[in-house]
Amino acid sequence: DDGDLTMLQVPQEAVGFVTGRAGNFLRTIEEEWCTLMFFCEVGSGRNNREYEKLAIFGEVRARRGAELKVLSAVETKVPGYYDKIKDEVNERDRGKDETGTWGTDTMTFQDDELSYALGKQGGTRKKLERSSGSIVQYVGHVALFSGSKEVRRRAKEYMKWLFDQLEGPVYVDGWEDR
C-alpha cells in the first residue's frame, strides 16, 4: 500500500454519466483535483457487473475531493447510493494526514437549504470550500466536509453563519481574537 489510491465502486448505470462524453467529466475532475482516475479490472476480471471499480490516485486531499465529486454525480443518477456506502466513505483515510486529524463530517439539508448552500452555479459551495480550507461537497441532501479537524470545524461554522444570515444579522463570538 503506497497510500496513494482510493478505490470507489460505481454502479453500472452511473458509469457513463461519471465518465462523460469521451471521458470529459473524469478528465475535468482530474484537472481540478490533480489526480489520475480510471475504471479498472481487479482480480479475476468481470465477475460482478453490477459495479465498476474507479481507481483514484493522488494525495489524500486530492483523492477525497475527486471521490466526493464523483459520488455527487453518482447520487444524481442513482439516488440513495451514498446512503448504502456512507460509513465506508466517511471513515476512509481517517487520521491519514500530517496532523493525524483527517476525517469527514456531515450535515443533512432540506431541499430549500440545499439550493441556498449550493448557490448560483455552485458558487456558495466553492466559496465555503476555499475560505475554510476544507473540502465541501454535496452528495444528495448531505453536505460532506473533509480535511483536518480544524478546517472541518471552520467549514461547519461558516455554514452555520450562512444560514444564520437568513434570520438576521450574524454575531461572531470571539471575533476580536480571530
PDB file of C-alpha atoms in Angstrom:
ATOM      1  CA  ASP A   1       0.000   0.000   0.000  1.00  0.00           C
ATOM      2  CA  ASP A   2       1.622   3.219  -1.200  1.00  0.00           C
ATOM      3  CA  GLY A   3      -1.138   5.281   0.407  1.00  0.00           C
ATOM      4  CA  ASP A   4      -1.982   6.954  -2.895  1.00  0.00           C
ATOM      5  CA  LEU A   5      -5.051   5.004  -4.063  1.00  0.00           C
ATOM      6  CA  THR A   6      -8.770   5.165  -3.374  1.00  0.00           C
ATOM      7  CA  MET A   7     -10.981   2.528  -4.992  1.00  0.00           C
ATOM      8  CA  LEU A   8     -14.616   3.509  -5.430  1.00  0.00           C
ATOM      9  CA  GLN A   9     -17.346   1.172  -6.651  1.00  0.00           C
ATOM     10  CA  VAL A  10     -19.539   2.993  -9.166  1.00  0.00           C
ATOM     11  CA  PRO A  11     -22.927   1.454 -10.025  1.00  0.00           C
ATOM     12  CA  GLN A  12     -23.003   0.247 -13.623  1.00  0.00           C
ATOM     13  CA  GLU A  13     -25.912   2.569 -14.512  1.00  0.00           C
ATOM     14  CA  ALA A  14     -23.832   5.620 -13.476  1.00  0.00           C
ATOM     15  CA  VAL A  15     -20.537   4.723 -15.187  1.00  0.00           C
ATOM     16  CA  GLY A  16     -21.300   6.528 -18.470  1.00  0.00           C
ATOM     17  CA  PHE A  17     -22.524   9.604 -16.602  1.00  0.00           C
ATOM     18  CA  VAL A  18     -19.399   9.701 -14.422  1.00  0.00           C
ATOM     19  CA  THR A  19     -17.106   9.157 -17.413  1.00  0.00           C
ATOM     20  CA  GLY A  20     -18.795  11.802 -19.563  1.00  0.00           C
ATOM     21  CA  ARG A  21     -18.579  12.165 -23.326  1.00  0.00           C
ATOM     22  CA  ALA A  22     -15.117  10.973 -24.421  1.00  0.00           C
ATOM     23  CA  GLY A  23     -14.052  10.817 -20.751  1.00  0.00           C
ATOM     24  CA  ASN A  24     -14.540  14.546 -20.368  1.00  0.00           C
ATOM     25  CA  PHE A  25     -16.133  14.540 -16.880  1.00  0.00           C
ATOM     26  CA  LEU A  26     -13.373  12.363 -15.393  1.00  0.00           C
ATOM     27  CA  ARG A  27     -10.670  14.482 -17.046  1.00  0.00           C
ATOM     28  CA  THR A  28     -12.264  17.640 -15.599  1.00  0.00           C
ATOM     29  CA  ILE A  29     -12.181  16.140 -12.087  1.00  0.00           C
ATOM     30  CA  GLU A  30      -8.576  15.010 -12.577  1.00  0.00           C
ATOM     31  CA  GLU A  31      -7.618  18.537 -13.592  1.00  0.00           C
ATOM     32  CA  GLU A  32      -9.495  20.172 -10.702  1.00  0.00           C
ATOM     33  CA  TRP A  33      -8.088  17.835  -8.022  1.00  0.00           C
ATOM     34  CA  CYS A  34      -4.668  16.873  -9.507  1.00  0.00           C
ATOM     35  CA  THR A  35      -5.479  13.163  -9.586  1.00  0.00           C
ATOM     36  CA  LEU A  36      -5.220  10.260 -12.018  1.00  0.00           C
ATOM     37  CA  MET A  37      -8.510   8.370 -12.436  1.00  0.00           C
ATOM     38  CA  PHE A  38      -9.646   5.393 -14.489  1.00  0.00           C
ATOM     39  CA  PHE A  39     -12.016   2.428 -14.352  1.00  0.00           C
ATOM     40  CA  CYS A  40     -10.117  -0.817 -13.912  1.00  0.00           C
ATOM     41  CA  GLU A  41     -10.345  -4.585 -13.559  1.00  0.00           C
ATOM     42  CA  VAL A  42      -9.382  -6.058 -10.207  1.00  0.00           C
ATOM     43  CA  GLY A  43      -8.671  -9.728  -9.558  1.00  0.00           C
ATOM     44  CA  SER A  44     -10.005 -12.304 -11.987  1.00  0.00           C
ATOM     45  CA  GLY A  45     -11.960  -9.977 -14.255  1.00  0.00           C
ATOM     46  CA  ARG A  46     -15.556  -9.001 -14.712  1.00  0.00           C
ATOM     47  CA  ASN A  47     -17.345 -11.250 -12.217  1.00  0.00           C
ATOM     48  CA  ASN A  48     -19.507  -8.512 -10.733  1.00  0.00           C
ATOM     49  CA  ARG A  49     -21.116  -6.428 -13.470  1.00  0.00           C
ATOM     50  CA  GLU A  50     -23.293  -4.501 -11.009  1.00  0.00           C
ATOM     51  CA  TYR A  51     -20.392  -2.102 -10.275  1.00  0.00           C
ATOM     52  CA  GLU A  52     -17.237  -0.852 -11.946  1.00  0.00           C
ATOM     53  CA  LYS A  53     -14.161  -0.026  -9.848  1.00  0.00           C
ATOM     54  CA  LEU A  54     -12.884   3.522 -10.208  1.00  0.00           C
ATOM     55  CA  ALA A  55      -9.233   3.955  -9.228  1.00  0.00           C
ATOM     56  CA  ILE A  56      -8.319   7.421  -7.944  1.00  0.00           C
ATOM     57  CA  PHE A  57      -4.581   8.102  -7.487  1.00  0.00           C
ATOM     58  CA  GLY A  58      -3.061  11.111  -5.738  1.00  0.00           C
ATOM     59  CA  GLU A  59      -2.589  12.739  -2.340  1.00  0.00           C
ATOM     60  CA  VAL A  60      -5.250  12.105   0.325  1.00  0.00           C
ATOM     61  CA  ARG A  61      -6.902  15.531  -0.058  1.00  0.00           C
ATOM     62  CA  ALA A  62      -6.964  15.307  -3.852  1.00  0.00           C
ATOM     63  CA  ARG A  63      -8.374  11.783  -3.799  1.00  0.00           C
ATOM     64  CA  ARG A  64     -11.126  12.775  -1.364  1.00  0.00           C
ATOM     65  CA  GLY A  65     -12.108  15.837  -3.418  1.00  0.00           C
ATOM     66  CA  ALA A  66     -12.309  13.745  -6.588  1.00  0.00           C
ATOM     67  CA  GLU A  67     -14.138  10.891  -4.830  1.00  0.00           C
ATOM     68  CA  LEU A  68     -16.814  13.202  -3.414  1.00  0.00           C
ATOM     69  CA  LYS A  69     -17.317  14.922  -6.764  1.00  0.00           C
ATOM     70  CA  VAL A  70     -17.831  11.502  -8.395  1.00  0.00           C
ATOM     71  CA  LEU A  71     -20.201  10.462  -5.594  1.00  0.00           C
ATOM     72  CA  SER A  72     -22.202  13.646  -6.107  1.00  0.00           C
ATOM     73  CA  ALA A  73     -22.629  12.729  -9.782  1.00  0.00           C
ATOM     74  CA  VAL A  74     -23.454   9.093  -8.951  1.00  0.00           C
ATOM     75  CA  GLU A  75     -26.105  10.193  -6.451  1.00  0.00           C
ATOM     76  CA  THR A  76     -27.759  12.245  -9.214  1.00  0.00           C
ATOM     77  CA  LYS A  77     -28.003   9.148 -11.405  1.00  0.00           C
ATOM     78  CA  VAL A  78     -28.626   6.540  -8.664  1.00  0.00           C
ATOM     79  CA  PRO A  79     -30.421   8.286  -5.760  1.00  0.00           C
ATOM     80  CA  GLY A  80     -29.791   6.580  -2.422  1.00  0.00           C
ATOM     81  CA  TYR A  81     -26.425   5.043  -3.400  1.00  0.00           C
ATOM     82  CA  TYR A  82     -24.412   7.202  -0.991  1.00  0.00           C
ATOM     83  CA  ASP A  83     -26.635   6.096   1.891  1.00  0.00           C
ATOM     84  CA  LYS A  84     -25.612   2.471   1.231  1.00  0.00           C
ATOM     85  CA  ILE A  85     -21.866   3.220   1.379  1.00  0.00           C
ATOM     86  CA  LYS A  86     -21.717   6.276   3.648  1.00  0.00           C
ATOM     87  CA  ASP A  87     -19.972   4.546   6.574  1.00  0.00           C
ATOM     88  CA  GLU A  88     -17.164   3.288   4.330  1.00  0.00           C
ATOM     89  CA  VAL A  89     -16.825   6.677   2.605  1.00  0.00           C
ATOM     90  CA  ASN A  90     -16.941   8.757   5.787  1.00  0.00           C
ATOM     91  CA  GLU A  91     -14.341   6.590   7.571  1.00  0.00           C
ATOM     92  CA  ARG A  92     -11.951   6.311   4.624  1.00  0.00           C
ATOM     93  CA  ASP A  93      -8.458   7.719   5.291  1.00  0.00           C
ATOM     94  CA  ARG A  94      -9.355   8.855   8.852  1.00  0.00           C
ATOM     95  CA  GLY A  95      -6.219  10.259  10.507  1.00  0.00           C
ATOM     96  CA  LYS A  96      -4.107   9.942   7.337  1.00  0.00           C
ATOM     97  CA  ASP A  97      -2.711  13.450   7.088  1.00  0.00           C
ATOM     98  CA  GLU A  98       0.200  15.312   8.652  1.00  0.00           C
ATOM     99  CA  THR A  99      -1.992  16.461  11.586  1.00  0.00           C
ATOM    100  CA  GLY A 100      -3.394  12.984  12.256  1.00  0.00           C
ATOM    101  CA  THR A 101      -6.875  14.552  12.445  1.00  0.00           C
ATOM    102  CA  TRP A 102      -8.033  13.972   8.845  1.00  0.00           C
ATOM    103  CA  GLY A 103     -11.671  12.998   8.626  1.00  0.00           C
ATOM    104  CA  THR A 104     -15.108  13.694   7.218  1.00  0.00           C
ATOM    105  CA  ASP A 105     -18.101  15.293   8.926  1.00  0.00           C
ATOM    106  CA  THR A 106     -21.617  15.525   7.512  1.00  0.00           C
ATOM    107  CA  MET A 107     -24.682  17.747   7.711  1.00  0.00           C
ATOM    108  CA  THR A 108     -28.084  16.931   6.182  1.00  0.00           C
ATOM    109  CA  PHE A 109     -30.159  19.575   4.377  1.00  0.00           C
ATOM    110  CA  GLN A 110     -33.769  20.125   3.404  1.00  0.00           C
ATOM    111  CA  ASP A 111     -34.466  20.952  -0.288  1.00  0.00           C
ATOM    112  CA  ASP A 112     -34.580  24.739   0.187  1.00  0.00           C
ATOM    113  CA  GLU A 113     -31.441  24.716   2.353  1.00  0.00           C
ATOM    114  CA  LEU A 114     -29.527  22.702  -0.231  1.00  0.00           C
ATOM    115  CA  SER A 115     -30.134  25.154  -3.069  1.00  0.00           C
ATOM    116  CA  TYR A 116     -29.149  28.074  -0.791  1.00  0.00           C
ATOM    117  CA  ALA A 117     -25.958  26.317   0.397  1.00  0.00           C
ATOM    118  CA  LEU A 118     -25.054  25.414  -3.184  1.00  0.00           C
ATOM    119  CA  GLY A 119     -25.556  28.920  -4.590  1.00  0.00           C
ATOM    120  CA  LYS A 120     -25.658  30.007  -8.204  1.00  0.00           C
ATOM    121  CA  GLN A 121     -23.595  27.511 -10.254  1.00  0.00           C
ATOM    122  CA  GLY A 122     -22.174  26.088  -7.015  1.00  0.00           C
ATOM    123  CA  GLY A 123     -20.623  29.434  -6.107  1.00  0.00           C
ATOM    124  CA  THR A 124     -21.530  29.355  -2.412  1.00  0.00           C
ATOM    125  CA  ARG A 125     -20.203  25.808  -2.001  1.00  0.00           C
ATOM    126  CA  LYS A 126     -16.931  26.776  -3.691  1.00  0.00           C
ATOM    127  CA  LYS A 127     -16.629  29.910  -1.544  1.00  0.00           C
ATOM    128  CA  LEU A 128     -17.130  27.870   1.663  1.00  0.00           C
ATOM    129  CA  GLU A 129     -14.530  25.369   0.440  1.00  0.00           C
ATOM    130  CA  ARG A 130     -11.902  27.984  -0.419  1.00  0.00           C
ATOM    131  CA  SER A 131     -12.396  30.133   2.677  1.00  0.00           C
ATOM    132  CA  SER A 132     -12.412  27.264   5.188  1.00  0.00           C
ATOM    133  CA  GLY A 133      -9.689  25.122   3.612  1.00  0.00           C
ATOM    134  CA  SER A 134     -11.994  22.093   3.911  1.00  0.00           C
ATOM    135  CA  ILE A 135     -13.306  20.020   1.035  1.00  0.00           C
ATOM    136  CA  VAL A 136     -17.021  20.849   0.861  1.00  0.00           C
ATOM    137  CA  GLN A 137     -19.206  18.720  -1.387  1.00  0.00           C
ATOM    138  CA  TYR A 138     -22.901  17.904  -1.519  1.00  0.00           C
ATOM    139  CA  VAL A 139     -23.970  14.329  -2.197  1.00  0.00           C
ATOM    140  CA  GLY A 140     -27.730  14.302  -2.467  1.00  0.00           C
ATOM    141  CA  HIS A 141     -29.003  16.227   0.566  1.00  0.00           C
ATOM    142  CA  VAL A 142     -25.845  15.618   2.598  1.00  0.00           C
ATOM    143  CA  ALA A 143     -23.001  18.107   2.930  1.00  0.00           C
ATOM    144  CA  LEU A 144     -19.633  16.448   3.462  1.00  0.00           C
ATOM    145  CA  PHE A 145     -16.715  18.348   4.994  1.00  0.00           C
ATOM    146  CA  SER A 146     -13.316  16.646   4.637  1.00  0.00           C
ATOM    147  CA  GLY A 147      -9.936  17.732   5.928  1.00  0.00           C
ATOM    148  CA  SER A 148      -8.159  18.228   9.218  1.00  0.00           C
ATOM    149  CA  LYS A 149     -10.272  18.704  12.338  1.00  0.00           C
ATOM    150  CA  GLU A 150      -9.585  22.456  12.274  1.00  0.00           C
ATOM    151  CA  VAL A 151     -10.706  23.083   8.676  1.00  0.00           C
ATOM    152  CA  ARG A 152     -13.810  20.906   9.123  1.00  0.00           C
ATOM    153  CA  ARG A 153     -14.752  22.892  12.239  1.00  0.00           C
ATOM    154  CA  ARG A 154     -14.246  26.139  10.332  1.00  0.00           C
ATOM    155  CA  ALA A 155     -16.344  24.977   7.350  1.00  0.00           C
ATOM    156  CA  LYS A 156     -19.243  23.960   9.603  1.00  0.00           C
ATOM    157  CA  GLU A 157     -19.020  27.284  11.453  1.00  0.00           C
ATOM    158  CA  TYR A 158     -19.113  29.194   8.136  1.00  0.00           C
ATOM    159  CA  MET A 159     -22.092  27.082   7.028  1.00  0.00           C
ATOM    160  CA  LYS A 160     -23.914  27.941  10.265  1.00  0.00           C
ATOM    161  CA  TRP A 161     -23.256  31.653   9.675  1.00  0.00           C
ATOM    162  CA  LEU A 162     -24.517  31.308   6.119  1.00  0.00           C
ATOM    163  CA  PHE A 163     -27.884  30.044   7.383  1.00  0.00           C
ATOM    164  CA  ASP A 164     -27.932  32.468  10.340  1.00  0.00           C
ATOM    165  CA  GLN A 165     -27.917  35.327   7.780  1.00  0.00           C
ATOM    166  CA  LEU A 166     -31.405  34.247   6.723  1.00  0.00           C
ATOM    167  CA  GLU A 167     -32.671  35.112  10.205  1.00  0.00           C
ATOM    168  CA  GLY A 168     -30.933  38.496  10.505  1.00  0.00           C
ATOM    169  CA  PRO A 169     -27.557  39.957  11.485  1.00  0.00           C
ATOM    170  CA  VAL A 170     -24.886  37.420  12.429  1.00  0.00           C
ATOM    171  CA  TYR A 171     -22.806  37.865  15.566  1.00  0.00           C
ATOM    172  CA  VAL A 172     -19.406  36.168  15.515  1.00  0.00           C
ATOM    173  CA  ASP A 173     -18.393  35.160  19.032  1.00  0.00           C
ATOM    174  CA  GLY A 174     -14.750  35.928  19.789  1.00  0.00           C
ATOM    175  CA  TRP A 175     -14.229  37.959  16.606  1.00  0.00           C
ATOM    176  CA  GLU A 176     -11.693  40.113  18.416  1.00  0.00           C
ATOM    177  CA  ASP A 177      -9.393  37.114  18.829  1.00  0.00           C
ATOM    178  CA  ARG A 178      -9.573  35.862  15.247  1.00  0.00           C
TER     179      ARG A 178
END
